[in-house]
Coordinates of C-alpha atoms in Angstrom, one line a residue:
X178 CA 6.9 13.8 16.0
X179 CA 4.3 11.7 15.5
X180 CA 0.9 13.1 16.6
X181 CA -2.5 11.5 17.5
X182 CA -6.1 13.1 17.7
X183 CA -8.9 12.4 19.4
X184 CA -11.8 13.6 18.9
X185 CA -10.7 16.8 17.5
X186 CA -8.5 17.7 14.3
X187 CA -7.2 21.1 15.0
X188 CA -3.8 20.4 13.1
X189 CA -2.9 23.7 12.1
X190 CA -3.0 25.1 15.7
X191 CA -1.0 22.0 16.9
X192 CA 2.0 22.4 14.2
X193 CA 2.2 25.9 14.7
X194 CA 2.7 24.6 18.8
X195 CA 5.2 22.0 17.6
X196 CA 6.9 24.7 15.8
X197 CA 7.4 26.8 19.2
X198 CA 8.2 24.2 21.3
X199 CA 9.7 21.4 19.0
X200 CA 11.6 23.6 16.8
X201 CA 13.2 20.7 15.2
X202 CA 10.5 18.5 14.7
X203 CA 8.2 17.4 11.8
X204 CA 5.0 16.5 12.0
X205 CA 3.2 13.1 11.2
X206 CA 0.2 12.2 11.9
X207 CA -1.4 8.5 13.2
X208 CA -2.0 6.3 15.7
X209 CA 0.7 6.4 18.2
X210 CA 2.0 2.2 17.7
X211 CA 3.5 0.1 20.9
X212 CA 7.4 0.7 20.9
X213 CA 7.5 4.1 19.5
X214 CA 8.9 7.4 20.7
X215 CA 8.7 10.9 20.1
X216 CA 4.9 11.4 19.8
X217 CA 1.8 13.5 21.6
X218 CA -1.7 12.2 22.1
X219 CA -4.4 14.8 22.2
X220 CA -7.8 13.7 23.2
X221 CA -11.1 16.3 23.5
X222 CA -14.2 15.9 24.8
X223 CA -17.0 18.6 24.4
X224 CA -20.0 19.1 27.0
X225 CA -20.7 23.1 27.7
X226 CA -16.8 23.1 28.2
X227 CA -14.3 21.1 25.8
X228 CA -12.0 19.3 28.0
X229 CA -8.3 18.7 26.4
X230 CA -5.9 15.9 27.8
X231 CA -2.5 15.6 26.5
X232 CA -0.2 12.7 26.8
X233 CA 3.6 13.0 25.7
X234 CA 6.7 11.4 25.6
X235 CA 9.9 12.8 24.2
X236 CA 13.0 10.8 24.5
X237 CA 12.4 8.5 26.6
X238 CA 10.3 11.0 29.0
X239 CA 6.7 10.5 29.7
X240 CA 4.7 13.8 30.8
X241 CA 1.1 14.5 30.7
X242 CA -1.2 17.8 30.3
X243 CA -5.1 18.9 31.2
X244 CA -6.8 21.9 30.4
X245 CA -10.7 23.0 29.8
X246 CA -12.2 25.9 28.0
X247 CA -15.7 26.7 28.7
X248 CA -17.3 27.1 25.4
X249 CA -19.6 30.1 24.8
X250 CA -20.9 32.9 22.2
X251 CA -21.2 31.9 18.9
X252 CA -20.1 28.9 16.5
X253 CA -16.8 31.4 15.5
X254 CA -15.7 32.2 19.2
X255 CA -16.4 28.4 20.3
X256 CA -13.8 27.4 17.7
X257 CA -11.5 29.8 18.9
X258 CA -11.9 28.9 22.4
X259 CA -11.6 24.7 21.1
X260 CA -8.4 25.6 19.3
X261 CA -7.2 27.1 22.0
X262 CA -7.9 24.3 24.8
X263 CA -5.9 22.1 22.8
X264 CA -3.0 24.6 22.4
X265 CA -3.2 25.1 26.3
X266 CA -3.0 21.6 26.9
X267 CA -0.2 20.5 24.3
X268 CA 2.3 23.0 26.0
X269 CA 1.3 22.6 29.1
X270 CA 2.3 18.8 28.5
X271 CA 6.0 20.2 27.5
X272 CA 5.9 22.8 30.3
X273 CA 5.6 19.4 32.9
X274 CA 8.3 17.4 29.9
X275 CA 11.0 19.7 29.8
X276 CA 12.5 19.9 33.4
X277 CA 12.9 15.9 33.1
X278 CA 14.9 16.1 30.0
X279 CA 18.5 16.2 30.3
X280 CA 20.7 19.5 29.6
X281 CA 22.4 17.6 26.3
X282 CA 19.0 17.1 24.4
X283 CA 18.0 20.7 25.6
X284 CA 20.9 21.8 23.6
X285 CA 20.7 19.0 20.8
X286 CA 17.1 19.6 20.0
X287 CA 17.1 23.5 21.1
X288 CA 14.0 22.9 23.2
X289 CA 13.5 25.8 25.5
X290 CA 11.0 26.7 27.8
X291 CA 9.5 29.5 25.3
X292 CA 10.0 33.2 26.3
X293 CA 6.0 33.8 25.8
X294 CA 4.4 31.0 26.5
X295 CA 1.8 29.3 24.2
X296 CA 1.9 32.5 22.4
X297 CA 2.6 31.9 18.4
X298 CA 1.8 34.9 16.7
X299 CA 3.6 38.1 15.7
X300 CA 1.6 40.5 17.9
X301 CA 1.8 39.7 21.6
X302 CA 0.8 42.6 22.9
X303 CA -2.4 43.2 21.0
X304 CA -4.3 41.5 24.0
X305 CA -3.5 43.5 25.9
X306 CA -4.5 46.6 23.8
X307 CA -8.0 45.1 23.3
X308 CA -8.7 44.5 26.8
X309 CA -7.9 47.7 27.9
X310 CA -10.5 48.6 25.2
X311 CA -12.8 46.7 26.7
X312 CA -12.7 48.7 30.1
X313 CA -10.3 46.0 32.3
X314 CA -7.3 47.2 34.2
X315 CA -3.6 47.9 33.4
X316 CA -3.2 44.7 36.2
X317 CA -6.0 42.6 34.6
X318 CA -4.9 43.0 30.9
X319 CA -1.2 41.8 32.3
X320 CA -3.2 38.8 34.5
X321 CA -4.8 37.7 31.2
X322 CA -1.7 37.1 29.3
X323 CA -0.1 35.8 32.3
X324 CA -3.2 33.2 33.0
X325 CA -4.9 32.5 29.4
X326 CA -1.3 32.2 27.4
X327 CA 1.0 31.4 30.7
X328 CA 3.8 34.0 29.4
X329 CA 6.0 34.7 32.1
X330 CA 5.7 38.4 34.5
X331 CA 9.1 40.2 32.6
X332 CA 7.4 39.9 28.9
X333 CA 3.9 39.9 30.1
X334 CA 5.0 43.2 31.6
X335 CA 6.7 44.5 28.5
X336 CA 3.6 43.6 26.9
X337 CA 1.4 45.9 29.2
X338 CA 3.5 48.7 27.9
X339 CA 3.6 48.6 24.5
X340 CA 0.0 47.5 24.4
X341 CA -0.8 50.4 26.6
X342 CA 1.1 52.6 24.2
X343 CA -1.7 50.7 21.4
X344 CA -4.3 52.0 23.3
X345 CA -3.6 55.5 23.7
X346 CA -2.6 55.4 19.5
X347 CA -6.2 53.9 19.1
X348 CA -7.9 57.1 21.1
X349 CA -6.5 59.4 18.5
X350 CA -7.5 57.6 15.7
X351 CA -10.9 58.3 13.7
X352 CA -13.1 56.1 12.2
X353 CA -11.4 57.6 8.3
X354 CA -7.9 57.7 9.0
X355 CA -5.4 55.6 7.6
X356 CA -1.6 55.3 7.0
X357 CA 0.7 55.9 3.6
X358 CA 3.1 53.4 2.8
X359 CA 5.7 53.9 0.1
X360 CA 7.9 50.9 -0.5
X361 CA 11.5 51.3 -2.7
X362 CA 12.5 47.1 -3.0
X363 CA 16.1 48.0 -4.3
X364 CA 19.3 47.5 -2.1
X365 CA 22.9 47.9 -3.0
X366 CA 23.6 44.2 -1.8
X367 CA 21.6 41.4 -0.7
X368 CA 22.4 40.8 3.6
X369 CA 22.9 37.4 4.9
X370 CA 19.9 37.1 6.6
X371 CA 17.4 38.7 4.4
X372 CA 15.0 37.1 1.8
X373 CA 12.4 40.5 1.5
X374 CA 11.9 40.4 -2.4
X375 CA 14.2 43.4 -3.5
X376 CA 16.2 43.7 -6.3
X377 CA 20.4 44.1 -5.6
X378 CA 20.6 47.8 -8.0
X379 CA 24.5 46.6 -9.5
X380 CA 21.8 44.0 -11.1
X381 CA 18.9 46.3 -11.9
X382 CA 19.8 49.6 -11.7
X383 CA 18.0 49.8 -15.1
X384 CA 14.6 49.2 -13.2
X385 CA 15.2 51.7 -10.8
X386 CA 14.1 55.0 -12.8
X387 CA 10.9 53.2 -14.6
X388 CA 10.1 51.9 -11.0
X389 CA 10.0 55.2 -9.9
X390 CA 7.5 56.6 -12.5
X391 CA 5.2 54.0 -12.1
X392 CA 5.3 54.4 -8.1
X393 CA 4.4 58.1 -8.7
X394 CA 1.7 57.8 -11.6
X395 CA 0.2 54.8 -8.3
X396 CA 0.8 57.8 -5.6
X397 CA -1.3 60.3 -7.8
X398 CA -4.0 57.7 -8.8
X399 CA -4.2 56.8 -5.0
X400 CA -4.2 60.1 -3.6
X401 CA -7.6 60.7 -6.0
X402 CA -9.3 57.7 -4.2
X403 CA -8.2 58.7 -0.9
X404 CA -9.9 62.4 -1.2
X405 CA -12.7 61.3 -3.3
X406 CA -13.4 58.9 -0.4
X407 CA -13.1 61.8 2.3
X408 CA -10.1 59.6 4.0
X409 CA -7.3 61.5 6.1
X410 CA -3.7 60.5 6.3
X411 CA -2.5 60.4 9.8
X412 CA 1.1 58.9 8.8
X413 CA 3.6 58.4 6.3
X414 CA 6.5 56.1 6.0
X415 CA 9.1 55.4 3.2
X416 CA 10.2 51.8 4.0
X417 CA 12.4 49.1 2.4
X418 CA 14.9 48.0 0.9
X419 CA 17.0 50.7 1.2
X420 CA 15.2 53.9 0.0
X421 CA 18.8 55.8 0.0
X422 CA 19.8 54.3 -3.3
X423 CA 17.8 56.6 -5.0
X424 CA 19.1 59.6 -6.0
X425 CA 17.9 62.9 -5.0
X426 CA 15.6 64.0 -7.9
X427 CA 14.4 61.0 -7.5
X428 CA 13.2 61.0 -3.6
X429 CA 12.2 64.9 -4.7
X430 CA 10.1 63.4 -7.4
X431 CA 8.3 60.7 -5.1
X432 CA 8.0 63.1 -2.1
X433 CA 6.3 66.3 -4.5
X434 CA 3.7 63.2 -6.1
X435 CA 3.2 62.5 -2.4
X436 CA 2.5 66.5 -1.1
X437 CA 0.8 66.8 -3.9
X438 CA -1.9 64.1 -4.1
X439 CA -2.4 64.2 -0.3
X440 CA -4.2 66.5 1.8
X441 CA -1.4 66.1 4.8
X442 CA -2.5 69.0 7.1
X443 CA -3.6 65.7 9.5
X444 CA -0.2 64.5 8.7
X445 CA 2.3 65.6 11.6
X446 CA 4.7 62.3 10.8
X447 CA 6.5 62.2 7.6
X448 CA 9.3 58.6 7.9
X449 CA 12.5 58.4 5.4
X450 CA 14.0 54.9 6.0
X451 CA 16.8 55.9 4.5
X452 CA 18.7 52.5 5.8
X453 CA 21.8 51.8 5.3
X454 CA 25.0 54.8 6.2
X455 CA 26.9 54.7 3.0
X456 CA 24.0 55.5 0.5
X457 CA 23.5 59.0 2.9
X458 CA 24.4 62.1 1.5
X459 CA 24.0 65.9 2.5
X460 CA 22.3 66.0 -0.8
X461 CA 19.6 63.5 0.1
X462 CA 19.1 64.9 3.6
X463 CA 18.4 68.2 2.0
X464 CA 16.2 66.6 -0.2
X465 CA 13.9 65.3 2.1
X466 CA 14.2 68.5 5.2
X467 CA 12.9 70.7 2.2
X468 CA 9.6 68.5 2.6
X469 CA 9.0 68.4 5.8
X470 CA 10.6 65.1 7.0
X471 CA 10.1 64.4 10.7
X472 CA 12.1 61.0 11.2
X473 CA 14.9 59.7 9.2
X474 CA 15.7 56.0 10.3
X475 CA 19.4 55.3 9.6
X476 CA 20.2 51.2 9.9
X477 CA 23.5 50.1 10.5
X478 CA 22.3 46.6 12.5
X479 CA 25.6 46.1 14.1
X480 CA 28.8 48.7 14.8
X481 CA 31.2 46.0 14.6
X482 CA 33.1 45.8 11.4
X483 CA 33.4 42.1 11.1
X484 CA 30.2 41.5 11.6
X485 CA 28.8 43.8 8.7
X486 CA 31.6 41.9 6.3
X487 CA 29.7 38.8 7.6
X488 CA 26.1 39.7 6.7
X489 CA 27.5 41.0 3.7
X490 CA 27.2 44.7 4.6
X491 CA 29.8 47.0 2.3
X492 CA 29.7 50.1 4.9
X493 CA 31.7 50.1 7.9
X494 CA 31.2 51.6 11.3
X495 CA 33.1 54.5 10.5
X496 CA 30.0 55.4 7.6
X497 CA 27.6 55.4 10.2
X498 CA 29.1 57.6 12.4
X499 CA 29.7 60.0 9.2
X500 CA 25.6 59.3 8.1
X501 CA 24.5 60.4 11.5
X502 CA 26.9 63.7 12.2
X503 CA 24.8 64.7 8.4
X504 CA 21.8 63.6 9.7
X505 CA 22.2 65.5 13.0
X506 CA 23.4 68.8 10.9
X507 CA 20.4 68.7 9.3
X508 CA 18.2 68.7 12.7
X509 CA 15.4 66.0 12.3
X510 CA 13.1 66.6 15.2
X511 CA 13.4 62.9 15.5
X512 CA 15.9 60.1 14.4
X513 CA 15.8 56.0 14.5
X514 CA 18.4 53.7 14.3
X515 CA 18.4 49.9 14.0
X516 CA 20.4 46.7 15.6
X517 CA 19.8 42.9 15.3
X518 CA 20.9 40.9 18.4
X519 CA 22.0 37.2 16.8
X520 CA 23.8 38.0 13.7
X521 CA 26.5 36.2 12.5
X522 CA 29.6 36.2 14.1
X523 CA 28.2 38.5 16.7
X524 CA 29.2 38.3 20.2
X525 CA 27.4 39.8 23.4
X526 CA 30.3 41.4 23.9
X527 CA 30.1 43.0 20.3
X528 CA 26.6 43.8 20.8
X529 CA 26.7 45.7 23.9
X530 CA 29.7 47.8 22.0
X531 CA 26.8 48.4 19.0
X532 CA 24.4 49.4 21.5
X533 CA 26.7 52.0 23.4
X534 CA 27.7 53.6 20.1
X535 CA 23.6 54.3 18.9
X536 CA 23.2 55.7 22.4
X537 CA 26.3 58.4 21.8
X538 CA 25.6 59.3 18.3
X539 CA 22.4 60.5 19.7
X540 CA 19.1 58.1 18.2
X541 CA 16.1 59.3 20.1
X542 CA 14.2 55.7 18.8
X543 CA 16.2 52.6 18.6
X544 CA 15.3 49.3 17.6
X545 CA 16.3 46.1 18.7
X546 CA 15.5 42.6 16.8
X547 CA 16.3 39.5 16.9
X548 CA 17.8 38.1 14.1
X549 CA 15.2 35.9 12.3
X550 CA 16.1 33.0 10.3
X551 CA 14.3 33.1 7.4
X552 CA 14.0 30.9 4.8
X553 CA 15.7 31.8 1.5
X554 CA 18.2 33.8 3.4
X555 CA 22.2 32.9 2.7
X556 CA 22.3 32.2 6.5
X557 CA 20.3 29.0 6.4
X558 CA 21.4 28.2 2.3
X559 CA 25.2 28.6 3.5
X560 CA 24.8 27.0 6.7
X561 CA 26.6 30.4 8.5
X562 CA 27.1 30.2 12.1
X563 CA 25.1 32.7 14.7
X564 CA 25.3 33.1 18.3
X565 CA 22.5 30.8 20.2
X566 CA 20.2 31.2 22.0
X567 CA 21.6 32.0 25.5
X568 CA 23.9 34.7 23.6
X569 CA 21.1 36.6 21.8
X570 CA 19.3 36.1 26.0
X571 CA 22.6 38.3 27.3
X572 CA 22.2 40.7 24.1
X573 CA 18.6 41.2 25.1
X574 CA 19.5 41.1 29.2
X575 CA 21.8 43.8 28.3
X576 CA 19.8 45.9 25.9
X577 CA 16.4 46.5 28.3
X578 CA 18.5 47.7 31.1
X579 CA 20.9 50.0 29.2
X580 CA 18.0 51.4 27.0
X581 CA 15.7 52.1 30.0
X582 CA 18.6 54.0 32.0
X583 CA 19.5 56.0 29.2
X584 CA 15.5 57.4 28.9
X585 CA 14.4 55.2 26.9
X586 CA 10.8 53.3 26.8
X587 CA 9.7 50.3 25.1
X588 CA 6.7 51.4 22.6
X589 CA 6.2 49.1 20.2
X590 CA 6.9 45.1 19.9
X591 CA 6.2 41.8 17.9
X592 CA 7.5 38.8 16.7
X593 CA 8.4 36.9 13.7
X594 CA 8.6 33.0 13.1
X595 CA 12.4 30.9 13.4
X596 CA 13.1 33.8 15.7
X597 CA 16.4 33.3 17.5
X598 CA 15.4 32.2 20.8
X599 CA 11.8 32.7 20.1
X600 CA 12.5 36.2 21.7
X601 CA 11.1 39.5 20.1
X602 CA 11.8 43.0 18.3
X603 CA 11.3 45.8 20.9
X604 CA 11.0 49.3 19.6
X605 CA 12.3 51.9 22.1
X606 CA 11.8 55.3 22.4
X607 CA 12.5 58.7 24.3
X608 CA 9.0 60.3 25.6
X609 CA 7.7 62.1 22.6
X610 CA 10.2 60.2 20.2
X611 CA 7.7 57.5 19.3
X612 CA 7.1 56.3 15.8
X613 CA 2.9 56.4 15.6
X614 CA 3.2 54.4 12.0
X615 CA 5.2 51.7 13.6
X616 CA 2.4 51.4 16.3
X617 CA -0.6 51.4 13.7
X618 CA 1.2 48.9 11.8
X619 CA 2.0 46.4 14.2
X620 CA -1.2 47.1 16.3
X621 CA -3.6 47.0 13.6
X622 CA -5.0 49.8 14.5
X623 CA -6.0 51.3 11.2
X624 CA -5.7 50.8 7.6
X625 CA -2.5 51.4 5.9
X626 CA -2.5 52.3 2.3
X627 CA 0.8 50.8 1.0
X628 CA 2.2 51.4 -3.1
X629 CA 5.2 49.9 -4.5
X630 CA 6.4 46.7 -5.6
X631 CA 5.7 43.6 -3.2
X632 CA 3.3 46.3 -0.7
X633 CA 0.7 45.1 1.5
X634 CA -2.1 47.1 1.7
X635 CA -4.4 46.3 4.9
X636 CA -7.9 47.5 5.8
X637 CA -9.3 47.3 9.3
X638 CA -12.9 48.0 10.5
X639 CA -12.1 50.3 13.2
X640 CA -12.9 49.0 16.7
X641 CA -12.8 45.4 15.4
X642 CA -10.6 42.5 14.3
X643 CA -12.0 42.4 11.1
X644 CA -9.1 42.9 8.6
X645 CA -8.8 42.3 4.5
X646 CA -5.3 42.6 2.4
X647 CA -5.2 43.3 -0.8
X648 CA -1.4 42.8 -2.5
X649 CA 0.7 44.2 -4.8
X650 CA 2.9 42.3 -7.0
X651 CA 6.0 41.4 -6.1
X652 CA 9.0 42.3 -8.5
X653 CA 9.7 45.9 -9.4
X654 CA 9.2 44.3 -13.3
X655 CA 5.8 43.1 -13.0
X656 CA 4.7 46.4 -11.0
X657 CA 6.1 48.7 -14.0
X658 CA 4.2 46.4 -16.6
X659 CA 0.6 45.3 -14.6
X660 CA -0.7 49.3 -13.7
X661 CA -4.3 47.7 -13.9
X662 CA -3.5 45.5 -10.6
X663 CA -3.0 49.0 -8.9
X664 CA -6.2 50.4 -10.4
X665 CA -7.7 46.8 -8.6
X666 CA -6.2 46.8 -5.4
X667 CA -7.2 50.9 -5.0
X668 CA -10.4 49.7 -5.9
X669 CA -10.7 47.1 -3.6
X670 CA -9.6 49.8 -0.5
X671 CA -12.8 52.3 -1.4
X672 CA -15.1 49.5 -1.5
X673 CA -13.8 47.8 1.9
X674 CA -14.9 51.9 3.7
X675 CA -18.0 52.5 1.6
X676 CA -19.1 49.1 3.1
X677 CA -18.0 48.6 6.7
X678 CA -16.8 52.3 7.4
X679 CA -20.0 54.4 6.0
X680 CA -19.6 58.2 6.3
X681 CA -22.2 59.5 9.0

């Protein structure tokens, strides 16, 4: 699409608009030229207020846009509030487009009217959280999402309560606690729709044992800055990959570095992700209930057998059901399982069988994404067919209802980009079944110390949005070879609290 600015250059707000709205389109910039279709002219003015136009045609389809954004506060927040005048105004122009286009380039072009708005990023509730922060209204922080990012009442309402659910996480928070993060990048196969950096262990199971000492000798070195840095652990998770293709000295190796370098009396949430059913054994399970594990997470994604030989899943429903009648034996207080709406030769029908089987082998936390379509993944290399976008819709449609009758209560959300559908991931819990660590996490709530291979290590500035990352790197190789990066990016964490987090 070829687009045209005036007076303004705000080009990466724009193409992160096109992308949402224009999932198909490219764009290139210019002077929009007599003759031509397929562009957008975006004009600003500035006085005290920085008034937007928009002018677009699509297709033969002419439709124009208008917004203003009074600007105030300092230089920073009036380029926030400039960026987002013209974001306002360029889908305001497709909101008045889209009813004049005809059904067969809807379908063509996959141009929707987007499930949340002008809202691009991965965290749609966090508005909410912060305005309820800021002392406004259950009502008022839904309002705001409704009237500043025009996202329609049923999400803006789902928003209100899992932002709500951010809030209440914040109050318990102090100014010196943090999160642990233990990441295993090892899987026994590679899925269909996955491109995380993790290693397939039939072709590096040789890595997996040096991994392992190197992610303990980072444990102990981190658990010496955390102390000597007065910090407190509020949470724990074990993510992935699959952390069940360890074996069990090894998970008793990793979990002993972890009690042992931690002061965890703070600690009431200890998360296995053990993932997927057929690397669970009653030997593992012990493993991990002899430390105190509160939350297993068991991820079969789908219950239909076809549809795991599509992603290139080797388990079958029938391994799930064994995983969780162990994992029940073993009486976690709390267990999570996992399904994707949109995978590949999926069917509504199909899903809505998934979802009924999670609910009867007894998940007190179950997650629902949407299958994201991310690049490097066999799905878009291979071409492979998944439902569209008005079948993931009736997965979804079906899910809220079904989850909400059965006790359920959405607790956590966000989004990711080439989302089927543009929808989002909706964690859902029993009362008292909630995750915390997914809510930090995706609420930025407070920093979360992360070791392993290809970990992210965030700091926040409590009560702010000031964040910094410091990363790990990426292959399981590199982080067995490089131990001075950890020694950096521990480093890096102390200095972030001695400066912007002083002890009082």
């Amino acid at each position: 699409m070829k687009l045209e600015f005036l007076g303004h250059d705000e080009r990466y707000i724009v193409e992160q608009s096109l992308m949402n709205l224009f999932p198909l389109e490219k764009p290139v910039y210019g002077p929009v030229q007599p003759g031509e279709d397929d562009w957008c002219r975006l004009a600003a003015a500035e006085t005290t207020a920085c008034c937007v136009t928009a002018e677009l045609r699509y297709r033969g389809r002419t439709a124009a846009g208008a917004f203003t954004a009074p600007l105030t506060g300092t230089d920073f927040e009036k380029e926030g509030q400039r960026r987002h005048a013209v974001a306002a105004c360029f889908y305001l122009a497709f909101q008045n487009l889209y009813p004049q286009l005809p059904e067969e380039v809807r379908a063509a072009e996959k141009l929707t009217l987007p499930p949340w708005g002008m809202l691009t990023g991965v965290r749609p509730d966090k508005p909410v959280t912060w305005a309820l922060m800021e002392g406004k209204t259950p009502e008022e922080a839904k309002n705001y999402l409704k009237e500043h990012y025009f996202v329609p009442e049923d999400r803006a309402a789902l928003a209100l309560e899992t932002g709500t659910v951010g809030y209440q996480a914040r109050k318990r928070l102090d100014q010196r606690d943090i999160d642990l993060y233990v990441g295993i990048p090892f899987c026994p196969t590679r899925c269909a729709y996955c491109s995380f950096v993790s290693q397939s262990v039939e072709r590096s199971f040789s890595l997996v044992e040096p991994y392992v000492k190197a992610l303990i000798a980072e444990i102990r070195s981190g658990g010496d800055m955390v102390r000597s840095n007065r910090l407190r652990p509020r949470a724990f998770y074990m993510g992935g990959g699959t952390p069940g293709i360890l074996t069990p000295d090894q998970m008793d190796a990793i979990l002993t570095a972890l009690e042992e370098s931690f002061d965890l009396s703070a600690c009431p949430e200890i998360t296995v992700e053990i993932g997927r059913p057929d690397t669970i054994t009653a030997e593992k399970l012990a493993v991990l209930k002899s430390h105190g594990v509160t939350r297993v997470c068991v991820n079969p994604q789908t219950m239909e057998d076809h549809v795991l030989a599509a992603i290139g899943r080797r388990h079958a429903s029938a391994d799930t059901v064994r995983a969780m009648e162990l994992v029940r034996a073993y009486r976690f207080p709390h267990v999570n399982m996992d399904l994707i709406a949109g995978l590949p030769a999926d069917t509504p029908e199909g899903f809505r069988r998934s979802l009924d089987k999670c609910l009867e082998l007894g998940a007190d936390d179950i997650t629902i994404h949407t299958l994201a379509l991310k690049r490097g993944s066999r799905i878009l290399m291979e071409g492979l067919s998944i439902p569209d976008g008005a079948a993931v819709q009736a997965m979804l449609d079906y899910a809220a209802p079904t989850l909400r009758a059965a006790g359920f209560v959405p607790y956590y959300l966000y989004r990711q980009k080439y989302m089927s559908g543009s929808f989002e991931n909706v964690g859902w819990s029993r009362p008292g079944g909630e995750c915390w660590y997914n809510v930090d996490i995706m609420s930025e709530l407070c920093s979360i110390l992360s070791f392993g291979a290809g970990g992210s290590t965030k700091m926040v500035e409590p009560g702010t949005n000031h964040i910094e990352r410091v990363f790990n790197l990426k292959y399981p190789k590199e982080y067995t070879e490089r131990p001075e990066k950890i020694q950096q990016n521990q480093a890096a964490f102390a200095e972030f609290y001695q400066k912007y987090v002083p002890e009082t």
